[in-house]
Amino acid sequence: MRFVAIGLVLLCHMMLAMRFCFRSSVGYAVMAGYFGVEIFFVLSGFLIGGILIRDFSAGATFGNLSRFWERRWLRTLPLFYLFLVINLWVNTACGEPTTGWWKCALFLQNLTGPPGAFFTEAWSLSIEEWFYLLAPALIFLLTASGLTVKRAVLVAGSVGLVCATAWRIYFVITRNPDSLSGVRPVVMLRLDACMFGVLAAWWRHYAPASWSRWAGAKLAGGILCLLAAAWMFRFLPLNSSFAARTHFYTLTSLGAALCLPALTSLRSSGGNLAGGVTFISKWSYAMYLVNFLIFAWLARQAGEGLVEPVTAAVAASTGLLLTVVASAAIHYIYETPILRWRDRRLREPAS
């Protein structure tokens, strides 16, 4: 599923960068990027929910909480700040705006409103980082108040989902924002996407029999939800429809979550294809951060030559190849040593 998500994001950025050739398909490119990022949110919640259940079941202590934060931030922040510096350098060299870079550094650029023009792809990382901060803290506080881990995770996931959804509805009613620019990237309106993943992790851990039962039917239901969301994206006026600015996001997250029981039951069949999928999944974080820079650079170099299908095809394939090579190099040269140091420091297996 992570492979599908990063594939959709790559498709989106490639088509947007080559928009002179793909002018008639820009709407589909944006839709692909939308679903790719939304799948990432649910998967992140699912992963983190499982880790928190495991860690807090061993002892709901502040030590375990701080250890979780240290592990997670050593996984995400070093690469993020590397690309923050790279984006600062590129924008300065190209005469593009760098205003608000410090907000990006603190993940404040889209906390309560739309992000600025600098490092635009970082908006989704801000949502995830605030989720990493708030969800574990809430679960810890609930366990400290006397709830069991099982009940604390369920309450935290449910409260987070309901509060973010309710605030999104209130925000749309009172401020009338656009869907993709004024609702989608705002942290406080979108944390419910990650909470769907947390609740899925709770379901899998504490009710494994019902999680596995009728997995095919859940997959079909999830696909129907995603298709319904795609229909809404395509045919509803995103800037004025109430449903397109509220329930549309809930439907997408629910669809992705319902697909998880079937997908987590799959077993790799081995072979080159399965190995390639595994590698791309490992490199997905680096790919997410590097691909837009590469496609934008190629678009600047090719200019209006991108109206020619052959030129656009060569640029697109070159961008994909450079993205894969660059993300692999970044993963093994930069990420892997940091993760190994983290695991030695914390003396725990990698997550």
PDB file of C-alpha atoms in Angstrom, residues 94-302:
ATOM      1  CA  CYS A  94      16.497  30.399  -8.685  1.00  0.00           C
ATOM      2  CA  GLY A  95      15.140  33.639  -7.255  1.00  0.00           C
ATOM      3  CA  GLU A  96      12.049  31.927  -5.850  1.00  0.00           C
ATOM      4  CA  PRO A  97      10.433  32.807  -2.500  1.00  0.00           C
ATOM      5  CA  THR A  98      11.912  31.580   0.772  1.00  0.00           C
ATOM      6  CA  THR A  99       9.475  33.459   3.003  1.00  0.00           C
ATOM      7  CA  GLY A 100       8.228  31.347   5.885  1.00  0.00           C
ATOM      8  CA  TRP A 101      11.130  28.892   5.902  1.00  0.00           C
ATOM      9  CA  TRP A 102      11.363  29.178   9.694  1.00  0.00           C
ATOM     10  CA  LYS A 103       7.708  28.173  10.011  1.00  0.00           C
ATOM     11  CA  CYS A 104       8.481  25.051   7.989  1.00  0.00           C
ATOM     12  CA  ALA A 105      11.392  24.340  10.321  1.00  0.00           C
ATOM     13  CA  LEU A 106       8.962  24.337  13.268  1.00  0.00           C
ATOM     14  CA  PHE A 107       6.064  22.708  11.361  1.00  0.00           C
ATOM     15  CA  LEU A 108       3.929  25.797  11.889  1.00  0.00           C
ATOM     16  CA  GLN A 109       3.362  26.753   8.243  1.00  0.00           C
ATOM     17  CA  ASN A 110      -0.029  25.033   8.027  1.00  0.00           C
ATOM     18  CA  LEU A 111      -1.019  24.500  11.646  1.00  0.00           C
ATOM     19  CA  THR A 112      -4.211  26.550  11.466  1.00  0.00           C
ATOM     20  CA  GLY A 113      -4.254  27.781   7.858  1.00  0.00           C
ATOM     21  CA  PRO A 114      -2.914  27.082   4.359  1.00  0.00           C
ATOM     22  CA  PRO A 115       0.884  26.807   3.916  1.00  0.00           C
ATOM     23  CA  GLY A 116       2.935  29.334   1.999  1.00  0.00           C
ATOM     24  CA  ALA A 117       4.714  28.907  -1.325  1.00  0.00           C
ATOM     25  CA  PHE A 118       8.024  27.687   0.149  1.00  0.00           C
ATOM     26  CA  PHE A 119       8.665  23.906   0.339  1.00  0.00           C
ATOM     27  CA  THR A 120       5.022  23.241  -0.474  1.00  0.00           C
ATOM     28  CA  GLU A 121       5.242  19.448  -0.294  1.00  0.00           C
ATOM     29  CA  ALA A 122       6.153  19.724   3.424  1.00  0.00           C
ATOM     30  CA  TRP A 123       2.522  20.432   4.386  1.00  0.00           C
ATOM     31  CA  SER A 124       1.769  16.707   4.739  1.00  0.00           C
ATOM     32  CA  LEU A 125       4.875  16.147   6.860  1.00  0.00           C
ATOM     33  CA  SER A 126       3.655  18.857   9.224  1.00  0.00           C
ATOM     34  CA  ILE A 127       0.381  16.962   9.713  1.00  0.00           C
ATOM     35  CA  GLU A 128       2.265  13.778  10.483  1.00  0.00           C
ATOM     36  CA  GLU A 129       4.715  15.430  12.891  1.00  0.00           C
ATOM     37  CA  TRP A 130       1.906  17.007  14.894  1.00  0.00           C
ATOM     38  CA  PHE A 131       0.198  13.630  14.965  1.00  0.00           C
ATOM     39  CA  TYR A 132       3.420  12.038  16.285  1.00  0.00           C
ATOM     40  CA  LEU A 133       3.492  14.657  19.038  1.00  0.00           C
ATOM     41  CA  LEU A 134      -0.170  14.789  20.071  1.00  0.00           C
ATOM     42  CA  ALA A 135      -1.476  11.224  19.776  1.00  0.00           C
ATOM     43  CA  PRO A 136       1.159   9.561  22.025  1.00  0.00           C
ATOM     44  CA  ALA A 137       0.862  12.372  24.571  1.00  0.00           C
ATOM     45  CA  LEU A 138      -2.919  11.957  24.729  1.00  0.00           C
ATOM     46  CA  ILE A 139      -2.668   8.176  25.129  1.00  0.00           C
ATOM     47  CA  PHE A 140      -0.054   8.626  27.869  1.00  0.00           C
ATOM     48  CA  LEU A 141      -2.251  11.111  29.750  1.00  0.00           C
ATOM     49  CA  LEU A 142      -5.240   8.781  29.501  1.00  0.00           C
ATOM     50  CA  THR A 143      -3.246   5.855  30.878  1.00  0.00           C
ATOM     51  CA  ALA A 144      -1.895   8.105  33.635  1.00  0.00           C
ATOM     52  CA  SER A 145      -5.496   8.919  34.571  1.00  0.00           C
ATOM     53  CA  GLY A 146      -6.191   5.213  35.165  1.00  0.00           C
ATOM     54  CA  LEU A 147      -7.371   3.854  31.806  1.00  0.00           C
ATOM     55  CA  THR A 148      -5.922   0.649  30.445  1.00  0.00           C
ATOM     56  CA  VAL A 149      -3.825   0.907  27.282  1.00  0.00           C
ATOM     57  CA  LYS A 150      -6.608  -0.809  25.352  1.00  0.00           C
ATOM     58  CA  ARG A 151      -9.166   1.756  26.426  1.00  0.00           C
ATOM     59  CA  ALA A 152      -6.774   4.714  26.195  1.00  0.00           C
ATOM     60  CA  VAL A 153      -5.876   4.018  22.564  1.00  0.00           C
ATOM     61  CA  LEU A 154      -9.526   3.564  21.655  1.00  0.00           C
ATOM     62  CA  VAL A 155     -10.531   6.802  23.393  1.00  0.00           C
ATOM     63  CA  ALA A 156      -7.612   8.790  21.952  1.00  0.00           C
ATOM     64  CA  GLY A 157      -8.284   7.585  18.419  1.00  0.00           C
ATOM     65  CA  SER A 158     -12.009   8.227  18.677  1.00  0.00           C
ATOM     66  CA  VAL A 159     -11.656  11.654  20.306  1.00  0.00           C
ATOM     67  CA  GLY A 160      -9.038  12.734  17.776  1.00  0.00           C
ATOM     68  CA  LEU A 161     -11.184  11.595  14.872  1.00  0.00           C
ATOM     69  CA  VAL A 162     -14.378  13.226  16.151  1.00  0.00           C
ATOM     70  CA  CYS A 163     -12.739  16.504  17.184  1.00  0.00           C
ATOM     71  CA  ALA A 164     -10.860  16.995  13.897  1.00  0.00           C
ATOM     72  CA  THR A 165     -13.990  16.160  11.887  1.00  0.00           C
ATOM     73  CA  ALA A 166     -16.184  18.474  13.966  1.00  0.00           C
ATOM     74  CA  TRP A 167     -13.665  21.306  13.707  1.00  0.00           C
ATOM     75  CA  ARG A 168     -13.454  20.815   9.925  1.00  0.00           C
ATOM     76  CA  ILE A 169     -17.241  21.086   9.623  1.00  0.00           C
ATOM     77  CA  TYR A 170     -17.302  24.217  11.812  1.00  0.00           C
ATOM     78  CA  PHE A 171     -14.369  25.721   9.880  1.00  0.00           C
ATOM     79  CA  VAL A 172     -16.110  25.179   6.542  1.00  0.00           C
ATOM     80  CA  ILE A 173     -19.393  26.654   7.794  1.00  0.00           C
ATOM     81  CA  THR A 174     -17.819  29.757   9.352  1.00  0.00           C
ATOM     82  CA  ARG A 175     -14.933  30.534   6.955  1.00  0.00           C
ATOM     83  CA  ASN A 176     -16.020  29.022   3.620  1.00  0.00           C
ATOM     84  CA  PRO A 177     -12.515  27.870   2.507  1.00  0.00           C
ATOM     85  CA  ASP A 178     -11.577  26.087  -0.704  1.00  0.00           C
ATOM     86  CA  SER A 179     -11.283  22.335  -0.322  1.00  0.00           C
ATOM     87  CA  LEU A 180      -7.796  21.586  -1.661  1.00  0.00           C
ATOM     88  CA  SER A 181      -6.073  24.807  -0.602  1.00  0.00           C
ATOM     89  CA  GLY A 182      -7.998  25.835   2.513  1.00  0.00           C
ATOM     90  CA  VAL A 183      -9.022  22.529   4.124  1.00  0.00           C
ATOM     91  CA  ARG A 184      -6.837  19.694   2.892  1.00  0.00           C
ATOM     92  CA  PRO A 185      -3.454  20.992   4.139  1.00  0.00           C
ATOM     93  CA  VAL A 186      -4.531  22.432   7.507  1.00  0.00           C
ATOM     94  CA  VAL A 187      -3.156  20.360  10.395  1.00  0.00           C
ATOM     95  CA  MET A 188      -5.980  20.890  12.870  1.00  0.00           C
ATOM     96  CA  LEU A 189      -8.579  19.920  10.239  1.00  0.00           C
ATOM     97  CA  ARG A 190      -6.886  16.729   9.043  1.00  0.00           C
ATOM     98  CA  LEU A 191      -5.604  14.770  12.036  1.00  0.00           C
ATOM     99  CA  ASP A 192      -8.640  12.490  11.717  1.00  0.00           C
ATOM    100  CA  ALA A 193      -6.965  10.791   8.726  1.00  0.00           C
ATOM    101  CA  CYS A 194      -4.166   9.504  10.968  1.00  0.00           C
ATOM    102  CA  MET A 195      -6.664   8.578  13.693  1.00  0.00           C
ATOM    103  CA  PHE A 196      -8.443   6.230  11.287  1.00  0.00           C
ATOM    104  CA  GLY A 197      -5.141   4.350  11.111  1.00  0.00           C
ATOM    105  CA  VAL A 198      -4.806   4.316  14.904  1.00  0.00           C
ATOM    106  CA  LEU A 199      -8.275   2.800  15.265  1.00  0.00           C
ATOM    107  CA  ALA A 200      -7.414   0.218  12.602  1.00  0.00           C
ATOM    108  CA  ALA A 201      -4.294  -0.735  14.596  1.00  0.00           C
ATOM    109  CA  TRP A 202      -6.437  -1.044  17.739  1.00  0.00           C
ATOM    110  CA  TRP A 203      -8.897  -3.273  15.894  1.00  0.00           C
ATOM    111  CA  ARG A 204      -6.135  -5.513  14.566  1.00  0.00           C
ATOM    112  CA  HIS A 205      -4.417  -5.883  17.950  1.00  0.00           C
ATOM    113  CA  TYR A 206      -7.382  -6.268  20.282  1.00  0.00           C
ATOM    114  CA  ALA A 207      -9.944  -7.959  18.022  1.00  0.00           C
ATOM    115  CA  PRO A 208      -7.869 -10.035  15.586  1.00  0.00           C
ATOM    116  CA  ALA A 209     -10.664 -12.487  14.797  1.00  0.00           C
ATOM    117  CA  SER A 210     -13.087  -9.819  13.605  1.00  0.00           C
ATOM    118  CA  TRP A 211     -10.208  -7.969  11.901  1.00  0.00           C
ATOM    119  CA  SER A 212      -9.465 -10.978   9.716  1.00  0.00           C
ATOM    120  CA  ARG A 213     -13.073 -12.054   9.207  1.00  0.00           C
ATOM    121  CA  TRP A 214     -14.604 -11.031   5.869  1.00  0.00           C
ATOM    122  CA  ALA A 215     -11.400  -9.260   4.822  1.00  0.00           C
ATOM    123  CA  GLY A 216     -12.431  -9.487   1.184  1.00  0.00           C
ATOM    124  CA  ALA A 217     -15.758  -7.804   1.906  1.00  0.00           C
ATOM    125  CA  LYS A 218     -13.980  -5.035   3.819  1.00  0.00           C
ATOM    126  CA  LEU A 219     -11.612  -4.577   0.892  1.00  0.00           C
ATOM    127  CA  ALA A 220     -14.568  -4.272  -1.472  1.00  0.00           C
ATOM    128  CA  GLY A 221     -16.186  -1.747   0.867  1.00  0.00           C
ATOM    129  CA  GLY A 222     -12.961   0.210   1.079  1.00  0.00           C
ATOM    130  CA  ILE A 223     -12.597   0.319  -2.688  1.00  0.00           C
ATOM    131  CA  LEU A 224     -16.196   1.494  -3.016  1.00  0.00           C
ATOM    132  CA  CYS A 225     -15.510   4.294  -0.528  1.00  0.00           C
ATOM    133  CA  LEU A 226     -12.416   5.341  -2.484  1.00  0.00           C
ATOM    134  CA  LEU A 227     -14.330   5.232  -5.761  1.00  0.00           C
ATOM    135  CA  ALA A 228     -17.078   7.350  -4.215  1.00  0.00           C
ATOM    136  CA  ALA A 229     -14.448   9.846  -3.043  1.00  0.00           C
ATOM    137  CA  ALA A 230     -12.942   9.868  -6.557  1.00  0.00           C
ATOM    138  CA  TRP A 231     -16.399  10.598  -7.987  1.00  0.00           C
ATOM    139  CA  MET A 232     -16.809  13.471  -5.530  1.00  0.00           C
ATOM    140  CA  PHE A 233     -13.386  14.821  -6.478  1.00  0.00           C
ATOM    141  CA  ARG A 234     -14.226  14.675 -10.168  1.00  0.00           C
ATOM    142  CA  PHE A 235     -17.794  15.937 -10.211  1.00  0.00           C
ATOM    143  CA  LEU A 236     -18.459  18.059  -7.114  1.00  0.00           C
ATOM    144  CA  PRO A 237     -17.411  21.734  -7.019  1.00  0.00           C
ATOM    145  CA  LEU A 238     -14.496  21.497  -4.587  1.00  0.00           C
ATOM    146  CA  ASN A 239     -14.533  25.194  -3.758  1.00  0.00           C
ATOM    147  CA  SER A 240     -18.202  25.406  -2.797  1.00  0.00           C
ATOM    148  CA  SER A 241     -19.613  21.956  -2.053  1.00  0.00           C
ATOM    149  CA  PHE A 242     -20.062  21.330   1.672  1.00  0.00           C
ATOM    150  CA  ALA A 243     -19.597  17.571   1.209  1.00  0.00           C
ATOM    151  CA  ALA A 244     -16.422  18.058  -0.846  1.00  0.00           C
ATOM    152  CA  ARG A 245     -14.906  20.064   1.998  1.00  0.00           C
ATOM    153  CA  THR A 246     -15.969  17.837   4.888  1.00  0.00           C
ATOM    154  CA  HIS A 247     -17.258  14.273   4.394  1.00  0.00           C
ATOM    155  CA  PHE A 248     -15.092  13.775   1.301  1.00  0.00           C
ATOM    156  CA  TYR A 249     -12.002  13.468   3.501  1.00  0.00           C
ATOM    157  CA  THR A 250     -13.734  11.148   5.956  1.00  0.00           C
ATOM    158  CA  LEU A 251     -14.836   8.876   3.107  1.00  0.00           C
ATOM    159  CA  THR A 252     -11.289   8.689   1.728  1.00  0.00           C
ATOM    160  CA  SER A 253      -9.729   7.801   5.094  1.00  0.00           C
ATOM    161  CA  LEU A 254     -12.424   5.234   5.840  1.00  0.00           C
ATOM    162  CA  GLY A 255     -11.870   3.622   2.452  1.00  0.00           C
ATOM    163  CA  ALA A 256      -8.120   3.334   2.976  1.00  0.00           C
ATOM    164  CA  ALA A 257      -8.611   1.910   6.490  1.00  0.00           C
ATOM    165  CA  LEU A 258     -11.092  -0.721   5.275  1.00  0.00           C
ATOM    166  CA  CYS A 259      -8.526  -1.969   2.762  1.00  0.00           C
ATOM    167  CA  LEU A 260      -5.991  -2.726   5.501  1.00  0.00           C
ATOM    168  CA  PRO A 261      -7.348  -6.083   6.803  1.00  0.00           C
ATOM    169  CA  ALA A 262      -7.018  -7.705   3.376  1.00  0.00           C
ATOM    170  CA  LEU A 263      -3.693  -6.076   2.560  1.00  0.00           C
ATOM    171  CA  THR A 264      -2.062  -6.945   5.898  1.00  0.00           C
ATOM    172  CA  SER A 265      -3.006 -10.589   5.371  1.00  0.00           C
ATOM    173  CA  LEU A 266      -1.073 -10.819   2.111  1.00  0.00           C
ATOM    174  CA  ARG A 267       2.204 -12.674   2.114  1.00  0.00           C
ATOM    175  CA  SER A 268       5.028 -11.792  -0.216  1.00  0.00           C
ATOM    176  CA  SER A 269       5.446 -14.374  -2.959  1.00  0.00           C
ATOM    177  CA  GLY A 270       9.100 -13.456  -3.406  1.00  0.00           C
ATOM    178  CA  GLY A 271      10.764 -12.749  -6.728  1.00  0.00           C
ATOM    179  CA  ASN A 272      12.074  -9.603  -8.333  1.00  0.00           C
ATOM    180  CA  LEU A 273       8.723  -7.801  -8.364  1.00  0.00           C
ATOM    181  CA  ALA A 274       8.149  -8.293  -4.647  1.00  0.00           C
ATOM    182  CA  GLY A 275      11.730  -7.238  -3.947  1.00  0.00           C
ATOM    183  CA  GLY A 276      11.302  -4.100  -6.009  1.00  0.00           C
ATOM    184  CA  VAL A 277       8.106  -3.185  -4.168  1.00  0.00           C
ATOM    185  CA  THR A 278       9.883  -3.663  -0.828  1.00  0.00           C
ATOM    186  CA  PHE A 279      12.783  -1.447  -1.833  1.00  0.00           C
ATOM    187  CA  ILE A 280      10.553   1.327  -3.171  1.00  0.00           C
ATOM    188  CA  SER A 281       8.559   1.209   0.075  1.00  0.00           C
ATOM    189  CA  LYS A 282      11.757   1.631   2.096  1.00  0.00           C
ATOM    190  CA  TRP A 283      12.834   4.562  -0.055  1.00  0.00           C
ATOM    191  CA  SER A 284       9.382   6.184  -0.125  1.00  0.00           C
ATOM    192  CA  TYR A 285      10.170   8.943   2.388  1.00  0.00           C
ATOM    193  CA  ALA A 286      13.238  10.048   0.444  1.00  0.00           C
ATOM    194  CA  MET A 287      11.309   9.717  -2.817  1.00  0.00           C
ATOM    195  CA  TYR A 288       8.542  11.948  -1.509  1.00  0.00           C
ATOM    196  CA  LEU A 289      11.019  14.691  -0.627  1.00  0.00           C
ATOM    197  CA  VAL A 290      13.282  14.518  -3.673  1.00  0.00           C
ATOM    198  CA  ASN A 291      10.934  13.851  -6.593  1.00  0.00           C
ATOM    199  CA  PHE A 292       9.329  17.297  -6.831  1.00  0.00           C
ATOM    200  CA  LEU A 293      12.727  19.023  -6.927  1.00  0.00           C
ATOM    201  CA  ILE A 294      13.859  16.728  -9.739  1.00  0.00           C
ATOM    202  CA  PHE A 295      10.727  17.091 -11.857  1.00  0.00           C
ATOM    203  CA  ALA A 296      10.691  20.871 -11.365  1.00  0.00           C
ATOM    204  CA  TRP A 297      14.342  21.096 -12.413  1.00  0.00           C
ATOM    205  CA  LEU A 298      13.694  19.033 -15.547  1.00  0.00           C
ATOM    206  CA  ALA A 299      10.670  21.180 -16.391  1.00  0.00           C
ATOM    207  CA  ARG A 300      12.788  24.336 -16.125  1.00  0.00           C
ATOM    208  CA  GLN A 301      15.471  22.840 -18.350  1.00  0.00           C
ATOM    209  CA  ALA A 302      13.050  21.654 -21.032  1.00  0.00           C
TER     210      ALA A 302
END
